[in-house]
Amino acid sequence: MRPAVFFDRDGVLNEDDGYVFEPNALRWVSGAREAVRAVNDAGYFAFVVTNQSGVARGFYEERDVLTLHDWMASDLASVGARIDAFDYCPHHPNGLIAKYSVACTCRKPQPGMIKRLLERFHANASCSFMVGDKQSDLDAARAAGVAGYLFDGSNLEAFIAPLLTDWSRCLGRERK
């Protein structure tokens, strides 16, 4: 079972410029694309788990989130990096769009998105970790049984490099 790195999106992979949903508005955090490639090269799954309350608030639609994630995947591929899966929560209990105006188990700090991906990919939770920029990210990680690290906003590649270990040691055996 491979471990995973869970990335929050806004504030970790891209600058948190408030409700980003258009590719031309996205600004990568310094070292973000290289960090994803390092995660790939280390043999970890790379996942994005992101609250997208802009959907519930009526600022944009789910298709806009999917379009942005497709663009991000394409841009990452251009530097030899990949996200294995994106998951997002469109809900907010105070949303303006009725079908999204709910309290759910996927909106961080709830662990739903992380748990779904762990199960779907059969990832090893005990060797996995989350990189987030808010306490709610760390709370979701803890509730899902994975470690959490608070990103300081500097270079993401430099931040994540010391966190990537030979995960076979975590599993107690040599990787084959």
Coordinates of N, CA, C and O in Angstrom, one line a residue:
M1 N 0.8 -1.2 0.0 CA 0.0 0.0 0.0 C 0.9 1.2 0.0 O 1.7 1.4 0.9
R2 N 0.7 2.1 -1.0 CA 1.4 3.3 -1.1 C 0.8 4.4 -0.2 O -0.4 4.5 0.0
P3 N 1.7 5.3 0.3 CA 1.2 6.4 1.0 C 0.8 7.5 0.1 O 1.1 7.4 -1.1
A4 N 0.2 8.6 0.6 CA -0.2 9.7 -0.2 C 0.2 11.0 0.5 O 0.3 11.1 1.7
V5 N 0.3 12.0 -0.3 CA 0.4 13.4 0.1 C -0.9 14.1 -0.3 O -1.2 14.1 -1.5
F6 N -1.6 14.7 0.6 CA -2.8 15.4 0.4 C -2.4 16.9 0.4 O -1.9 17.4 1.4
F7 N -2.7 17.6 -0.7 CA -2.4 19.0 -0.8 C -3.7 19.8 -0.7 O -4.7 19.4 -1.4
D8 N -3.8 20.8 0.2 CA -4.8 21.7 0.1 C -4.5 22.5 -1.2 O -3.4 22.5 -1.7
R9 N -5.5 23.1 -1.8 CA -5.2 23.8 -3.1 C -4.9 25.3 -2.8 O -3.7 25.7 -3.0
D10 N -5.9 26.1 -2.5 CA -5.7 27.6 -2.4 C -4.8 27.9 -1.1 O -5.2 27.5 0.0
G11 N -3.7 28.5 -1.3 CA -2.8 28.8 -0.3 C -1.6 27.8 -0.1 O -0.7 28.0 0.6
V12 N -1.7 26.7 -0.8 CA -0.7 25.7 -0.8 C -0.1 25.5 -2.2 O 1.1 25.7 -2.4
L13 N -0.9 25.0 -3.1 CA -0.5 24.9 -4.5 C -0.5 26.2 -5.3 O 0.4 26.5 -6.1
N14 N -1.6 26.9 -5.0 CA -1.7 28.2 -5.7 C -1.9 29.3 -4.7 O -2.4 29.0 -3.6
E15 N -1.6 30.5 -5.1 CA -1.8 31.7 -4.2 C -3.3 31.8 -3.9 O -4.1 31.6 -4.8
D16 N -3.6 32.1 -2.6 CA -5.0 32.2 -2.2 C -5.4 33.6 -2.5 O -5.4 34.5 -1.7
D17 N -5.9 33.8 -3.8 CA -6.4 35.1 -4.2 C -7.9 35.3 -4.1 O -8.5 36.2 -4.6
G18 N -8.5 34.3 -3.4 CA -10.0 34.4 -3.1 C -10.8 33.9 -4.3 O -10.9 34.6 -5.3
Y19 N -11.4 32.8 -4.1 CA -12.3 32.2 -5.1 C -11.8 32.1 -6.5 O -12.4 32.5 -7.5
V20 N -10.6 31.6 -6.6 CA -10.0 31.4 -8.0 C -10.7 30.2 -8.7 O -10.9 29.1 -8.1
F21 N -11.2 30.5 -9.9 CA -11.9 29.4 -10.6 C -11.6 29.5 -12.1 O -12.0 28.6 -12.9
E22 N -10.8 30.5 -12.5 CA -10.4 30.6 -13.9 C -8.9 30.4 -14.1 O -8.1 30.9 -13.3
P23 N -8.5 29.5 -15.0 CA -7.1 29.2 -15.2 C -6.2 30.5 -15.3 O -5.1 30.5 -14.7
N24 N -6.6 31.5 -16.0 CA -5.8 32.7 -16.2 C -5.6 33.5 -14.9 O -4.8 34.4 -14.8
A25 N -6.4 33.2 -13.9 CA -6.3 33.9 -12.6 C -5.4 33.1 -11.6 O -5.1 33.6 -10.5
L26 N -5.1 31.8 -11.9 CA -4.3 31.0 -11.0 C -2.8 31.4 -11.0 O -2.3 31.5 -12.1
R27 N -2.3 31.6 -9.8 CA -0.8 31.8 -9.7 C -0.3 30.7 -8.8 O -0.7 30.6 -7.6
W28 N 0.6 29.9 -9.4 CA 1.2 28.8 -8.6 C 2.1 29.4 -7.5 O 2.7 30.4 -7.6
V29 N 2.0 28.7 -6.3 CA 3.0 29.1 -5.2 C 4.4 28.7 -5.7 O 4.5 27.7 -6.4
S30 N 5.3 29.4 -5.2 CA 6.7 29.1 -5.6 C 7.1 27.7 -5.2 O 6.8 27.2 -4.1
G31 N 7.6 26.9 -6.2 CA 8.0 25.5 -6.0 C 6.9 24.5 -5.9 O 7.1 23.3 -5.7
A32 N 5.6 24.9 -6.2 CA 4.5 24.0 -6.1 C 4.6 22.9 -7.2 O 4.4 21.7 -6.8
R33 N 4.8 23.3 -8.4 CA 4.8 22.2 -9.4 C 6.0 21.3 -9.2 O 5.8 20.0 -9.4
E34 N 7.1 21.8 -8.7 CA 8.3 20.9 -8.4 C 8.0 20.0 -7.2 O 8.4 18.9 -7.2
A35 N 7.2 20.5 -6.3 CA 6.9 19.7 -5.1 C 6.0 18.6 -5.5 O 6.2 17.4 -5.0
V36 N 5.0 18.8 -6.4 CA 4.2 17.7 -6.9 C 5.0 16.7 -7.6 O 4.9 15.5 -7.4
R37 N 6.0 17.1 -8.4 CA 6.9 16.2 -9.1 C 7.7 15.4 -8.1 O 7.9 14.2 -8.3
A38 N 8.2 16.0 -7.0 CA 9.0 15.3 -6.0 C 8.1 14.3 -5.3 O 8.6 13.2 -5.0
V39 N 6.9 14.6 -5.1 CA 6.0 13.6 -4.5 C 5.8 12.4 -5.4 O 5.9 11.2 -5.0
N40 N 5.6 12.7 -6.7 CA 5.5 11.6 -7.7 C 6.8 10.8 -7.7 O 6.7 9.5 -7.7
D41 N 7.9 11.4 -7.8 CA 9.2 10.7 -7.9 C 9.5 9.9 -6.6 O 10.1 8.8 -6.7
A42 N 8.9 10.3 -5.5 CA 9.1 9.5 -4.3 C 8.2 8.3 -4.1 O 8.3 7.5 -3.2
G43 N 7.2 8.2 -5.1 CA 6.4 7.1 -5.1 C 5.1 7.2 -4.3 O 4.3 6.3 -4.1
Y44 N 4.8 8.4 -3.9 CA 3.6 8.7 -3.1 C 2.5 9.0 -4.1 O 2.7 9.6 -5.2
F45 N 1.2 8.8 -3.7 CA 0.1 9.3 -4.5 C 0.1 10.8 -4.2 O 0.5 11.3 -3.1
A46 N -0.3 11.6 -5.2 CA -0.5 13.1 -5.0 C -2.0 13.4 -5.1 O -2.5 13.2 -6.2
F47 N -2.6 13.9 -4.1 CA -4.0 14.2 -4.1 C -4.2 15.7 -3.7 O -3.5 16.2 -2.9
V48 N -5.3 16.3 -4.3 CA -5.7 17.6 -3.9 C -7.1 17.5 -3.2 O -8.0 16.8 -3.8
V49 N -7.2 18.1 -2.0 CA -8.5 18.1 -1.3 C -8.8 19.6 -1.0 O -8.0 20.2 -0.3
T50 N -9.8 20.1 -1.5 CA -10.1 21.6 -1.4 C -11.5 21.9 -1.2 O -12.4 21.4 -1.8
N51 N -11.7 22.8 -0.2 CA -13.1 23.3 0.0 C -13.3 24.4 -1.1 O -12.5 25.2 -1.3
Q52 N -14.4 24.3 -1.7 CA -14.8 25.2 -2.8 C -16.2 25.8 -2.5 O -17.1 25.6 -3.3
S53 N -16.3 26.6 -1.4 CA -17.6 27.2 -1.0 C -18.1 28.2 -2.0 O -19.2 28.6 -2.0
G54 N -17.2 28.6 -3.0 CA -17.7 29.5 -4.0 C -18.8 29.0 -4.8 O -19.6 29.7 -5.4
V55 N -18.9 27.6 -4.9 CA -20.0 27.0 -5.6 C -21.3 27.2 -4.8 O -22.3 27.7 -5.4
A56 N -21.3 26.9 -3.5 CA -22.4 27.1 -2.7 C -22.8 28.6 -2.6 O -24.0 28.9 -2.4
R57 N -21.9 29.5 -2.7 CA -22.1 30.9 -2.6 C -22.6 31.5 -3.9 O -22.9 32.7 -3.9
G58 N -22.6 30.7 -5.0 CA -23.0 31.2 -6.3 C -22.0 32.0 -7.0 O -22.3 32.7 -8.0
F59 N -20.7 32.0 -6.6 CA -19.7 32.7 -7.3 C -19.3 32.0 -8.6 O -18.8 32.7 -9.6
Y60 N -19.3 30.7 -8.7 CA -19.0 29.9 -9.8 C -19.7 28.6 -9.7 O -20.3 28.3 -8.7
E61 N -19.6 27.7 -10.7 CA -20.3 26.4 -10.8 C -19.3 25.3 -10.7 O -18.1 25.5 -10.9
E62 N -19.8 24.1 -10.4 CA -18.9 22.9 -10.3 C -18.1 22.7 -11.6 O -16.9 22.3 -11.5
R63 N -18.7 23.0 -12.7 CA -18.0 22.8 -14.0 C -16.7 23.7 -14.0 O -15.7 23.3 -14.6
D64 N -16.8 24.9 -13.4 CA -15.7 25.8 -13.3 C -14.5 25.2 -12.5 O -13.4 25.3 -12.8
V65 N -14.9 24.5 -11.4 CA -13.9 23.9 -10.5 C -13.2 22.8 -11.4 O -12.0 22.6 -11.4
L66 N -14.0 22.0 -12.0 CA -13.5 20.9 -12.8 C -12.6 21.4 -14.0 O -11.5 20.8 -14.3
T67 N -13.0 22.4 -14.6 CA -12.2 23.0 -15.7 C -10.8 23.5 -15.2 O -9.8 23.3 -15.8
L68 N -10.9 24.2 -14.0 CA -9.6 24.6 -13.4 C -8.7 23.4 -13.0 O -7.5 23.5 -13.3
H69 N -9.3 22.4 -12.5 CA -8.5 21.2 -12.1 C -7.9 20.5 -13.3 O -6.7 20.1 -13.3
D70 N -8.7 20.5 -14.4 CA -8.1 19.9 -15.7 C -7.0 20.8 -16.2 O -5.9 20.2 -16.6
W71 N -7.1 22.1 -16.1 CA -6.0 23.0 -16.5 C -4.8 22.8 -15.6 O -3.6 22.7 -16.1
M72 N -5.0 22.7 -14.3 CA -3.9 22.5 -13.4 C -3.2 21.2 -13.7 O -1.9 21.1 -13.8
A73 N -3.9 20.1 -14.0 CA -3.3 18.8 -14.3 C -2.5 18.9 -15.6 O -1.4 18.4 -15.7
S74 N -3.0 19.6 -16.6 CA -2.3 19.8 -17.9 C -1.0 20.6 -17.6 O 0.1 20.3 -18.2
D75 N -1.1 21.7 -16.9 CA 0.1 22.5 -16.6 C 1.1 21.7 -15.8 O 2.3 21.8 -16.1
L76 N 0.7 20.9 -14.8 CA 1.6 20.1 -14.1 C 2.3 19.1 -15.0 O 3.5 18.8 -14.9
A77 N 1.5 18.5 -15.9 CA 2.1 17.5 -16.9 C 3.2 18.1 -17.7 O 4.2 17.4 -18.1
S78 N 3.1 19.4 -18.0 CA 4.1 20.1 -18.8 C 5.5 20.1 -18.1 O 6.5 20.3 -18.8
V79 N 5.5 19.9 -16.8 CA 6.8 19.8 -16.1 C 7.0 18.4 -15.5 O 7.8 18.3 -14.6
G80 N 6.3 17.5 -16.0 CA 6.5 16.1 -15.6 C 5.9 15.7 -14.3 O 6.4 14.8 -13.6
A81 N 4.9 16.4 -13.8 CA 4.2 16.2 -12.6 C 2.8 15.8 -12.8 O 2.2 16.1 -13.8
R82 N 2.2 15.1 -11.8 CA 0.8 14.8 -11.9 C 0.1 14.7 -10.5 O 0.7 14.4 -9.5
I83 N -1.2 15.1 -10.6 CA -2.1 14.8 -9.4 C -2.8 13.6 -9.7 O -3.5 13.5 -10.8
D84 N -2.8 12.6 -8.8 CA -3.5 11.4 -9.0 C -5.0 11.5 -8.9 O -5.8 10.8 -9.6
A85 N -5.5 12.5 -8.1 CA -6.9 12.7 -8.0 C -7.1 14.1 -7.3 O -6.4 14.4 -6.4
F86 N -8.1 14.8 -7.8 CA -8.6 16.0 -7.2 C -10.0 15.7 -6.5 O -10.8 15.0 -7.1
D87 N -10.2 16.2 -5.3 CA -11.5 16.0 -4.7 C -11.8 17.4 -4.1 O -10.9 18.1 -3.7
Y88 N -13.0 17.8 -4.2 CA -13.4 19.1 -3.7 C -14.8 19.0 -3.0 O -15.6 18.2 -3.3
C89 N -15.0 20.0 -2.1 CA -16.3 20.1 -1.5 C -17.0 21.4 -1.9 O -16.4 22.5 -1.6
P90 N -18.1 21.3 -2.6 CA -18.8 22.5 -3.0 C -19.8 23.1 -2.0 O -20.5 24.0 -2.3
H91 N -19.8 22.5 -0.8 CA -20.9 22.8 0.2 C -20.4 23.9 1.1 O -19.2 24.1 1.4
H92 N -21.4 24.6 1.7 CA -21.2 25.5 2.8 C -22.6 25.7 3.5 O -23.6 25.9 2.8
P93 N -22.6 25.5 4.8 CA -23.9 25.5 5.5 C -24.7 26.9 5.3 O -25.9 26.9 5.4
N94 N -24.0 27.9 4.9 CA -24.6 29.2 4.7 C -24.6 29.6 3.3 O -24.7 30.8 2.9
G95 N -24.6 28.6 2.4 CA -24.5 28.9 1.0 C -25.9 29.5 0.5 O -26.9 29.3 1.1
L96 N -25.8 30.2 -0.7 CA -27.0 30.8 -1.3 C -27.7 29.8 -2.3 O -28.8 30.0 -2.6
I97 N -26.9 28.8 -2.8 CA -27.5 27.8 -3.7 C -28.0 26.6 -2.8 O -27.2 25.9 -2.2
A98 N -29.3 26.4 -2.9 CA -30.0 25.5 -1.9 C -29.3 24.1 -1.9 O -29.1 23.6 -0.8
K99 N -29.1 23.5 -3.1 CA -28.6 22.1 -3.1 C -27.2 22.0 -2.5 O -26.7 20.9 -2.1
Y100 N -26.4 23.1 -2.3 CA -25.1 23.1 -1.8 C -25.1 23.7 -0.3 O -24.0 23.6 0.3
S101 N -26.2 24.2 0.1 CA -26.2 24.8 1.4 C -26.5 23.8 2.5 O -27.7 23.7 3.0
V102 N -25.5 23.0 2.8 CA -25.7 21.9 3.7 C -24.4 21.7 4.6 O -23.3 22.1 4.1
A103 N -24.6 21.2 5.7 CA -23.4 20.8 6.5 C -23.1 19.3 6.1 O -24.0 18.5 6.0
C104 N -21.9 19.1 5.7 CA -21.6 17.8 5.1 C -20.3 17.2 5.8 O -19.7 17.8 6.7
T105 N -20.0 16.0 5.4 CA -18.8 15.3 6.0 C -17.6 15.5 5.1 O -16.5 15.0 5.5
C106 N -17.7 16.2 4.0 CA -16.5 16.4 3.1 C -15.8 17.7 3.4 O -14.7 17.9 3.1
R107 N -16.6 18.7 3.8 CA -16.0 20.1 4.0 C -15.0 20.0 5.2 O -15.3 19.7 6.3
K108 N -13.7 20.4 4.9 CA -12.7 20.4 5.9 C -13.2 21.5 7.0 O -13.7 22.5 6.6
P109 N -13.2 21.2 8.2 CA -12.3 20.2 8.9 C -12.8 18.8 9.0 O -12.2 17.9 9.7
Q110 N -13.9 18.5 8.4 CA -14.4 17.1 8.3 C -13.4 16.3 7.4 O -12.9 16.8 6.5
P111 N -13.3 15.0 7.7 CA -12.3 14.2 6.9 C -12.8 13.5 5.7 O -12.1 12.7 5.1
G112 N -14.0 13.8 5.2 CA -14.6 13.0 4.2 C -13.8 12.9 2.9 O -13.7 11.8 2.3
M113 N -13.3 14.0 2.4 CA -12.5 13.9 1.1 C -11.3 13.1 1.3 O -10.9 12.2 0.4
I114 N -10.6 13.2 2.4 CA -9.3 12.4 2.6 C -9.7 11.0 2.7 O -9.1 10.1 2.1
K115 N -10.7 10.7 3.5 CA -11.1 9.3 3.7 C -11.6 8.6 2.4 O -11.2 7.5 2.1
R116 N -12.3 9.4 1.6 CA -12.7 8.8 0.2 C -11.5 8.4 -0.6 O -11.5 7.4 -1.2
L117 N -10.5 9.3 -0.6 CA -9.3 9.0 -1.5 C -8.5 7.9 -0.9 O -8.0 7.1 -1.7
L118 N -8.3 7.9 0.4 CA -7.6 6.7 1.0 C -8.3 5.4 0.6 O -7.6 4.5 0.3
E119 N -9.6 5.4 0.7 CA -10.3 4.1 0.4 C -10.2 3.8 -1.1 O -10.0 2.7 -1.5
R120 N -10.5 4.8 -1.9 CA -10.5 4.6 -3.4 C -9.2 4.1 -3.9 O -9.2 3.2 -4.8
F121 N -8.1 4.6 -3.4 CA -6.8 4.3 -3.9 C -6.1 3.2 -3.0 O -4.9 2.9 -3.3
H122 N -6.7 2.8 -2.0 CA -6.1 1.8 -1.0 C -4.8 2.4 -0.5 O -3.8 1.6 -0.5
A123 N -4.7 3.6 -0.2 CA -3.5 4.3 0.3 C -3.3 4.0 1.8 O -4.2 3.7 2.5
N124 N -2.0 4.0 2.1 CA -1.6 3.7 3.5 C -1.7 5.0 4.3 O -0.9 5.9 4.2
A125 N -2.7 5.1 5.2 CA -3.0 6.3 6.0 C -1.8 6.6 7.0 O -1.5 7.7 7.1
S126 N -1.3 5.5 7.6 CA -0.3 5.7 8.6 C 1.0 6.3 8.0 O 1.8 6.9 8.8
C127 N 1.2 6.2 6.8 CA 2.4 6.8 6.1 C 2.1 8.0 5.3 O 3.0 8.6 4.7
S128 N 0.9 8.4 5.3 CA 0.5 9.6 4.5 C 0.5 10.9 5.3 O 0.5 10.8 6.5
F129 N 0.4 12.0 4.6 CA 0.3 13.3 5.3 C -0.4 14.3 4.4 O -0.5 14.2 3.2
M130 N -0.9 15.3 5.1 CA -1.6 16.5 4.5 C -0.7 17.7 4.6 O -0.1 17.9 5.7
V131 N -0.7 18.5 3.6 CA -0.1 19.8 3.7 C -1.2 20.9 3.5 O -1.8 20.9 2.4
G132 N -1.4 21.7 4.5 CA -2.4 22.7 4.4 C -1.9 24.0 4.9 O -0.8 24.1 5.5
D133 N -2.7 25.0 4.7 CA -2.4 26.4 5.2 C -3.3 26.9 6.3 O -3.2 28.0 6.7
K134 N -4.2 26.1 6.7 CA -5.2 26.4 7.8 C -5.4 25.3 8.8 O -5.1 24.1 8.5
Q135 N -5.8 25.7 10.0 CA -6.0 24.7 11.0 C -7.0 23.7 10.6 O -6.9 22.5 10.9
S136 N -8.0 24.1 9.8 CA -9.1 23.2 9.4 C -8.5 22.0 8.5 O -9.0 20.9 8.5
D137 N -7.4 22.3 7.8 CA -6.7 21.3 7.0 C -6.1 20.2 7.9 O -6.2 19.0 7.7
L138 N -5.4 20.7 9.0 CA -4.8 19.8 9.9 C -5.8 19.0 10.7 O -5.6 17.9 11.0
D139 N -6.9 19.7 11.0 CA -8.0 19.0 11.8 C -8.6 17.8 10.9 O -8.8 16.7 11.4
A140 N -8.8 18.1 9.6 CA -9.3 17.1 8.7 C -8.3 15.9 8.6 O -8.7 14.7 8.6
A141 N -7.0 16.2 8.5 CA -6.0 15.2 8.4 C -6.0 14.3 9.7 O -6.0 13.1 9.6
R142 N -6.0 15.0 10.8 CA -6.0 14.2 12.1 C -7.3 13.3 12.2 O -7.2 12.1 12.6
A143 N -8.4 13.9 11.8 CA -9.7 13.1 11.9 C -9.6 11.9 10.9 O -10.3 10.9 11.1
A144 N -8.8 12.0 9.8 CA -8.7 10.9 8.8 C -7.6 9.9 9.2 O -7.4 8.9 8.5
G145 N -6.8 10.3 10.2 CA -5.7 9.4 10.6 C -4.5 9.6 9.9 O -3.6 8.7 9.8
V146 N -4.3 10.8 9.3 CA -3.0 11.1 8.6 C -2.3 12.3 9.3 O -3.0 13.1 9.9
A147 N -1.0 12.4 9.2 CA -0.3 13.5 9.7 C -0.7 14.8 9.0 O -1.0 14.7 7.8
G148 N -0.5 15.9 9.6 CA -0.8 17.2 9.0 C 0.3 18.2 9.2 O 0.9 18.2 10.3
Y149 N 0.7 18.9 8.2 CA 1.7 19.9 8.3 C 1.2 21.3 7.8 O 0.6 21.3 6.7
L150 N 1.5 22.3 8.6 CA 1.0 23.7 8.2 C 2.1 24.3 7.4 O 3.2 24.6 7.8
F151 N 1.7 24.6 6.1 CA 2.6 25.2 5.1 C 2.8 26.7 5.5 O 1.8 27.4 5.8
D152 N 4.0 27.1 5.5 CA 4.3 28.5 5.9 C 4.3 29.5 4.8 O 4.6 30.7 5.0
G153 N 3.9 29.1 3.6 CA 3.8 30.0 2.5 C 5.1 30.3 1.7 O 5.1 31.1 0.8
S154 N 6.1 29.6 2.1 CA 7.4 29.8 1.4 C 7.4 29.0 0.1 O 6.4 28.8 -0.5
N155 N 8.6 28.4 -0.2 CA 8.7 27.6 -1.3 C 8.2 26.2 -1.0 O 8.7 25.5 -0.1
L156 N 7.2 25.7 -1.7 CA 6.6 24.4 -1.4 C 7.5 23.2 -1.6 O 7.5 22.3 -0.8
E157 N 8.3 23.3 -2.6 CA 9.3 22.2 -2.8 C 10.3 22.1 -1.6 O 10.5 21.0 -1.1
A158 N 10.8 23.2 -1.2 CA 11.7 23.2 0.0 C 11.0 22.7 1.2 O 11.6 22.0 2.1
F159 N 9.7 23.1 1.4 CA 8.9 22.7 2.5 C 8.7 21.2 2.6 O 8.8 20.6 3.6
I160 N 8.4 20.6 1.4 CA 8.0 19.2 1.4 C 9.1 18.3 1.3 O 9.0 17.1 1.8
A161 N 10.3 18.7 0.8 CA 11.4 17.8 0.6 C 11.8 17.0 1.9 O 11.9 15.8 1.8
P162 N 11.9 17.6 3.0 CA 12.2 16.9 4.2 C 11.1 16.0 4.8 O 11.4 15.1 5.6
L163 N 9.9 16.2 4.3 CA 8.8 15.3 4.7 C 8.7 14.0 3.9 O 8.1 13.1 4.4
L164 N 9.3 14.0 2.7 CA 9.2 12.8 1.9 C 10.3 11.9 2.3 O 11.5 12.2 2.2
T165 N 9.9 10.8 2.9 CA 10.9 9.8 3.3 C 10.7 8.5 2.5 O 9.8 8.4 1.7
D166 N 11.7 7.6 2.6 CA 11.5 6.4 1.9 C 10.4 5.6 2.6 O 10.5 5.1 3.7
W167 N 9.2 5.6 2.0 CA 8.0 5.1 2.6 C 8.1 3.6 2.9 O 7.3 3.1 3.7
S168 N 9.0 2.9 2.3 CA 9.1 1.5 2.6 C 9.6 1.3 4.1 O 9.2 0.4 4.7
R169 N 10.4 2.3 4.6 CA 10.8 2.3 6.0 C 9.5 2.4 6.9 O 9.4 1.8 7.9
C170 N 8.6 3.3 6.5 CA 7.4 3.5 7.2 C 6.6 2.2 7.3 O 6.0 1.9 8.3
L171 N 6.6 1.4 6.2 CA 5.9 0.1 6.2 C 6.7 -1.0 6.9 O 6.1 -2.1 7.1
G172 N 7.9 -0.7 7.2 CA 8.7 -1.7 7.9 C 9.3 -2.8 7.0 O 9.7 -3.9 7.4
R173 N 9.5 -2.5 5.7 CA 10.1 -3.4 4.8 C 10.8 -2.7 3.7 O 10.5 -1.5 3.5
E174 N 11.6 -3.4 2.9 CA 12.2 -2.8 1.8 C 11.2 -2.7 0.6 O 10.5 -3.6 0.4
R175 N 11.3 -1.6 -0.1 CA 10.5 -1.4 -1.3 C 11.1 -2.2 -2.4 O 12.3 -2.3 -2.6
K176 N 10.2 -2.9 -3.2 CA 10.7 -3.7 -4.3 C 10.4 -3.1 -5.6 O 9.6 -2.3 -5.8

